[in-house]
Amino acid sequence: MRSDQKSYQDLTDLQLALMEVLWTRGEATVSQVQEGLLETRGLAMTTVATLLSRLEKRGVVTHRTEGRQYVYRPSVSREEVCESMVSALTNRLFRGDVTALLSHLLTASEISPGDLAEVRRMIERKTEDRHGQ
């Protein structure tokens, strides 16, 4: 894991919800983020502003000024956050053993035949990529 991933491997559910709004919109003001969360979370504008400020201090978002408002945008991609969080989970719960993680995922829940076929295709593509290098 890269050293810069530490800043976002432990994002809370609420922080991830804010990030989802930003990833979907590309950029947003505090009021637009609040509006994007309105159906699932009734947060005060000041709470959203505080959360965005904290995320900015951690390097997860940045802002530009437009008039009297800050317009926030993600400084990390959804993929980077997913990679960081899955890596941290794998290290914490499975001692870094990816095979154990995959085994758990395959046995812990019902997987449709279509999903299994897609997993097979992904493994085949990954294998081909490795052999092609």
mmCIF file of C-alpha atoms in Angstrom:
data_model
loop_
_atom_site.group_PDB
_atom_site.id
_atom_site.type_symbol
_atom_site.label_atom_id
_atom_site.label_comp_id
_atom_site.label_asym_id
_atom_site.label_seq_id
_atom_site.Cartn_x
_atom_site.Cartn_y
_atom_site.Cartn_z
ATOM 1 C CA MET A 1 0.000 0.000 0.000
ATOM 2 C CA ARG A 2 1.251 3.471 -0.836
ATOM 3 C CA SER A 3 1.964 5.773 2.085
ATOM 4 C CA ASP A 4 -0.528 8.403 0.854
ATOM 5 C CA GLN A 5 -3.407 5.922 1.092
ATOM 6 C CA LYS A 6 -3.418 6.122 4.890
ATOM 7 C CA SER A 7 -5.269 9.422 4.721
ATOM 8 C CA TYR A 8 -8.402 7.812 3.315
ATOM 9 C CA GLN A 9 -8.391 4.119 4.156
ATOM 10 C CA ASP A 10 -10.436 4.800 7.280
ATOM 11 C CA LEU A 11 -13.179 7.077 5.946
ATOM 12 C CA THR A 12 -16.434 6.777 7.874
ATOM 13 C CA ASP A 13 -19.770 5.931 6.263
ATOM 14 C CA LEU A 14 -20.780 9.577 6.515
ATOM 15 C CA GLN A 15 -17.537 10.781 4.910
ATOM 16 C CA LEU A 16 -18.000 8.230 2.120
ATOM 17 C CA ALA A 17 -21.540 9.505 1.574
ATOM 18 C CA LEU A 18 -20.164 13.032 1.088
ATOM 19 C CA MET A 19 -17.511 11.694 -1.251
ATOM 20 C CA GLU A 20 -20.178 9.865 -3.291
ATOM 21 C CA VAL A 21 -21.915 13.183 -3.905
ATOM 22 C CA LEU A 22 -18.638 14.744 -5.034
ATOM 23 C CA TRP A 23 -17.652 11.766 -7.200
ATOM 24 C CA THR A 24 -21.074 11.822 -8.866
ATOM 25 C CA ARG A 25 -21.213 15.584 -9.395
ATOM 26 C CA GLY A 26 -17.516 16.226 -9.984
ATOM 27 C CA GLU A 27 -17.656 19.278 -7.751
ATOM 28 C CA ALA A 28 -20.211 20.891 -5.453
ATOM 29 C CA THR A 29 -20.808 23.639 -2.927
ATOM 30 C CA VAL A 30 -21.649 22.850 0.690
ATOM 31 C CA SER A 31 -25.343 23.396 -0.009
ATOM 32 C CA GLN A 32 -25.219 21.113 -3.071
ATOM 33 C CA VAL A 33 -23.557 18.359 -1.011
ATOM 34 C CA GLN A 34 -26.188 18.801 1.699
ATOM 35 C CA GLU A 35 -28.920 18.612 -0.934
ATOM 36 C CA GLY A 36 -27.348 15.453 -2.380
ATOM 37 C CA LEU A 37 -27.527 13.821 1.048
ATOM 38 C CA LEU A 38 -30.984 15.115 1.973
ATOM 39 C CA GLU A 39 -32.895 11.900 1.208
ATOM 40 C CA THR A 40 -30.580 9.651 3.207
ATOM 41 C CA ARG A 41 -29.195 11.971 5.882
ATOM 42 C CA GLY A 42 -30.676 15.117 7.353
ATOM 43 C CA LEU A 43 -27.491 17.062 8.022
ATOM 44 C CA ALA A 44 -27.217 20.720 8.908
ATOM 45 C CA MET A 45 -25.270 22.918 6.515
ATOM 46 C CA THR A 46 -22.680 23.591 9.235
ATOM 47 C CA THR A 47 -22.156 19.843 9.726
ATOM 48 C CA VAL A 48 -21.553 19.328 6.004
ATOM 49 C CA ALA A 49 -19.153 22.292 5.942
ATOM 50 C CA THR A 50 -17.223 20.903 8.937
ATOM 51 C CA LEU A 51 -16.989 17.443 7.381
ATOM 52 C CA LEU A 52 -15.757 18.851 4.071
ATOM 53 C CA SER A 53 -13.183 20.974 5.884
ATOM 54 C CA ARG A 54 -11.898 17.919 7.731
ATOM 55 C CA LEU A 55 -11.725 15.928 4.511
ATOM 56 C CA GLU A 56 -9.746 18.763 2.957
ATOM 57 C CA LYS A 57 -7.240 18.743 5.840
ATOM 58 C CA ARG A 58 -6.738 15.031 5.161
ATOM 59 C CA GLY A 59 -6.137 15.718 1.471
ATOM 60 C CA VAL A 60 -9.244 13.890 0.285
ATOM 61 C CA VAL A 61 -10.955 16.961 -1.202
ATOM 62 C CA THR A 62 -9.830 20.375 -2.383
ATOM 63 C CA HIS A 63 -11.766 23.549 -3.012
ATOM 64 C CA ARG A 64 -11.820 26.648 -5.147
ATOM 65 C CA THR A 65 -13.597 29.870 -4.315
ATOM 66 C CA GLU A 66 -16.511 30.996 -6.450
ATOM 67 C CA GLY A 67 -17.878 34.287 -5.220
ATOM 68 C CA ARG A 68 -18.397 33.791 -1.504
ATOM 69 C CA GLN A 69 -18.718 30.009 -1.682
ATOM 70 C CA TYR A 70 -16.255 27.163 -1.652
ATOM 71 C CA VAL A 71 -16.701 24.661 -4.452
ATOM 72 C CA TYR A 72 -15.319 21.282 -3.363
ATOM 73 C CA ARG A 73 -14.022 18.511 -5.575
ATOM 74 C CA PRO A 74 -12.509 15.124 -4.778
ATOM 75 C CA SER A 75 -8.730 14.909 -4.870
ATOM 76 C CA VAL A 76 -8.831 11.094 -4.799
ATOM 77 C CA SER A 77 -10.845 8.793 -7.022
ATOM 78 C CA ARG A 78 -13.453 6.304 -5.924
ATOM 79 C CA GLU A 79 -11.090 3.579 -7.183
ATOM 80 C CA GLU A 80 -8.207 4.846 -5.017
ATOM 81 C CA VAL A 81 -10.403 4.866 -1.930
ATOM 82 C CA CYS A 82 -11.789 1.395 -2.696
ATOM 83 C CA GLU A 83 -8.275 0.030 -3.234
ATOM 84 C CA SER A 84 -7.073 1.561 0.013
ATOM 85 C CA MET A 85 -10.042 0.367 2.069
ATOM 86 C CA VAL A 86 -10.005 -3.168 0.649
ATOM 87 C CA SER A 87 -6.252 -3.382 1.192
ATOM 88 C CA ALA A 88 -6.663 -2.267 4.808
ATOM 89 C CA LEU A 89 -9.517 -4.753 5.334
ATOM 90 C CA THR A 90 -7.484 -7.571 3.796
ATOM 91 C CA ASN A 91 -4.520 -6.745 6.007
ATOM 92 C CA ARG A 92 -6.583 -6.421 9.201
ATOM 93 C CA LEU A 93 -8.960 -9.360 8.837
ATOM 94 C CA PHE A 94 -7.015 -11.771 6.643
ATOM 95 C CA ARG A 95 -3.388 -10.826 7.463
ATOM 96 C CA GLY A 96 -2.876 -9.728 3.871
ATOM 97 C CA ASP A 97 -3.998 -13.066 2.433
ATOM 98 C CA VAL A 98 -6.011 -12.177 -0.680
ATOM 99 C CA THR A 99 -6.891 -15.834 -1.244
ATOM 100 C CA ALA A 100 -8.516 -15.979 2.200
ATOM 101 C CA LEU A 101 -10.496 -12.825 1.410
ATOM 102 C CA LEU A 102 -11.731 -14.240 -1.901
ATOM 103 C CA SER A 103 -12.570 -17.571 -0.275
ATOM 104 C CA HIS A 104 -14.593 -15.747 2.348
ATOM 105 C CA LEU A 105 -16.456 -13.725 -0.276
ATOM 106 C CA LEU A 106 -17.248 -16.829 -2.327
ATOM 107 C CA THR A 107 -18.524 -18.861 0.628
ATOM 108 C CA ALA A 108 -20.141 -16.204 2.835
ATOM 109 C CA SER A 109 -23.061 -15.361 0.553
ATOM 110 C CA GLU A 110 -25.130 -16.648 -2.323
ATOM 111 C CA ILE A 111 -23.499 -15.851 -5.651
ATOM 112 C CA SER A 112 -25.502 -16.010 -8.857
ATOM 113 C CA PRO A 113 -24.221 -18.063 -11.793
ATOM 114 C CA GLY A 114 -23.850 -14.819 -13.758
ATOM 115 C CA ASP A 115 -21.679 -13.299 -11.038
ATOM 116 C CA LEU A 116 -19.532 -16.440 -10.895
ATOM 117 C CA ALA A 117 -19.088 -16.317 -14.665
ATOM 118 C CA GLU A 118 -18.024 -12.671 -14.426
ATOM 119 C CA VAL A 119 -15.509 -13.525 -11.677
ATOM 120 C CA ARG A 120 -14.079 -16.263 -13.935
ATOM 121 C CA ARG A 121 -13.764 -13.772 -16.814
ATOM 122 C CA MET A 122 -12.007 -11.281 -14.534
ATOM 123 C CA ILE A 123 -9.552 -13.946 -13.372
ATOM 124 C CA GLU A 124 -8.884 -14.963 -16.976
ATOM 125 C CA ARG A 125 -8.251 -11.326 -17.994
ATOM 126 C CA LYS A 126 -5.928 -10.820 -15.031
ATOM 127 C CA THR A 127 -4.050 -14.016 -15.884
ATOM 128 C CA GLU A 128 -3.709 -12.937 -19.525
ATOM 129 C CA ASP A 129 -2.491 -9.485 -18.445
ATOM 130 C CA ARG A 130 0.173 -11.033 -16.225
ATOM 131 C CA HIS A 131 1.370 -13.368 -18.986
ATOM 132 C CA GLY A 132 1.409 -10.530 -21.507
ATOM 133 C CA GLN A 133 3.809 -8.400 -19.437
#
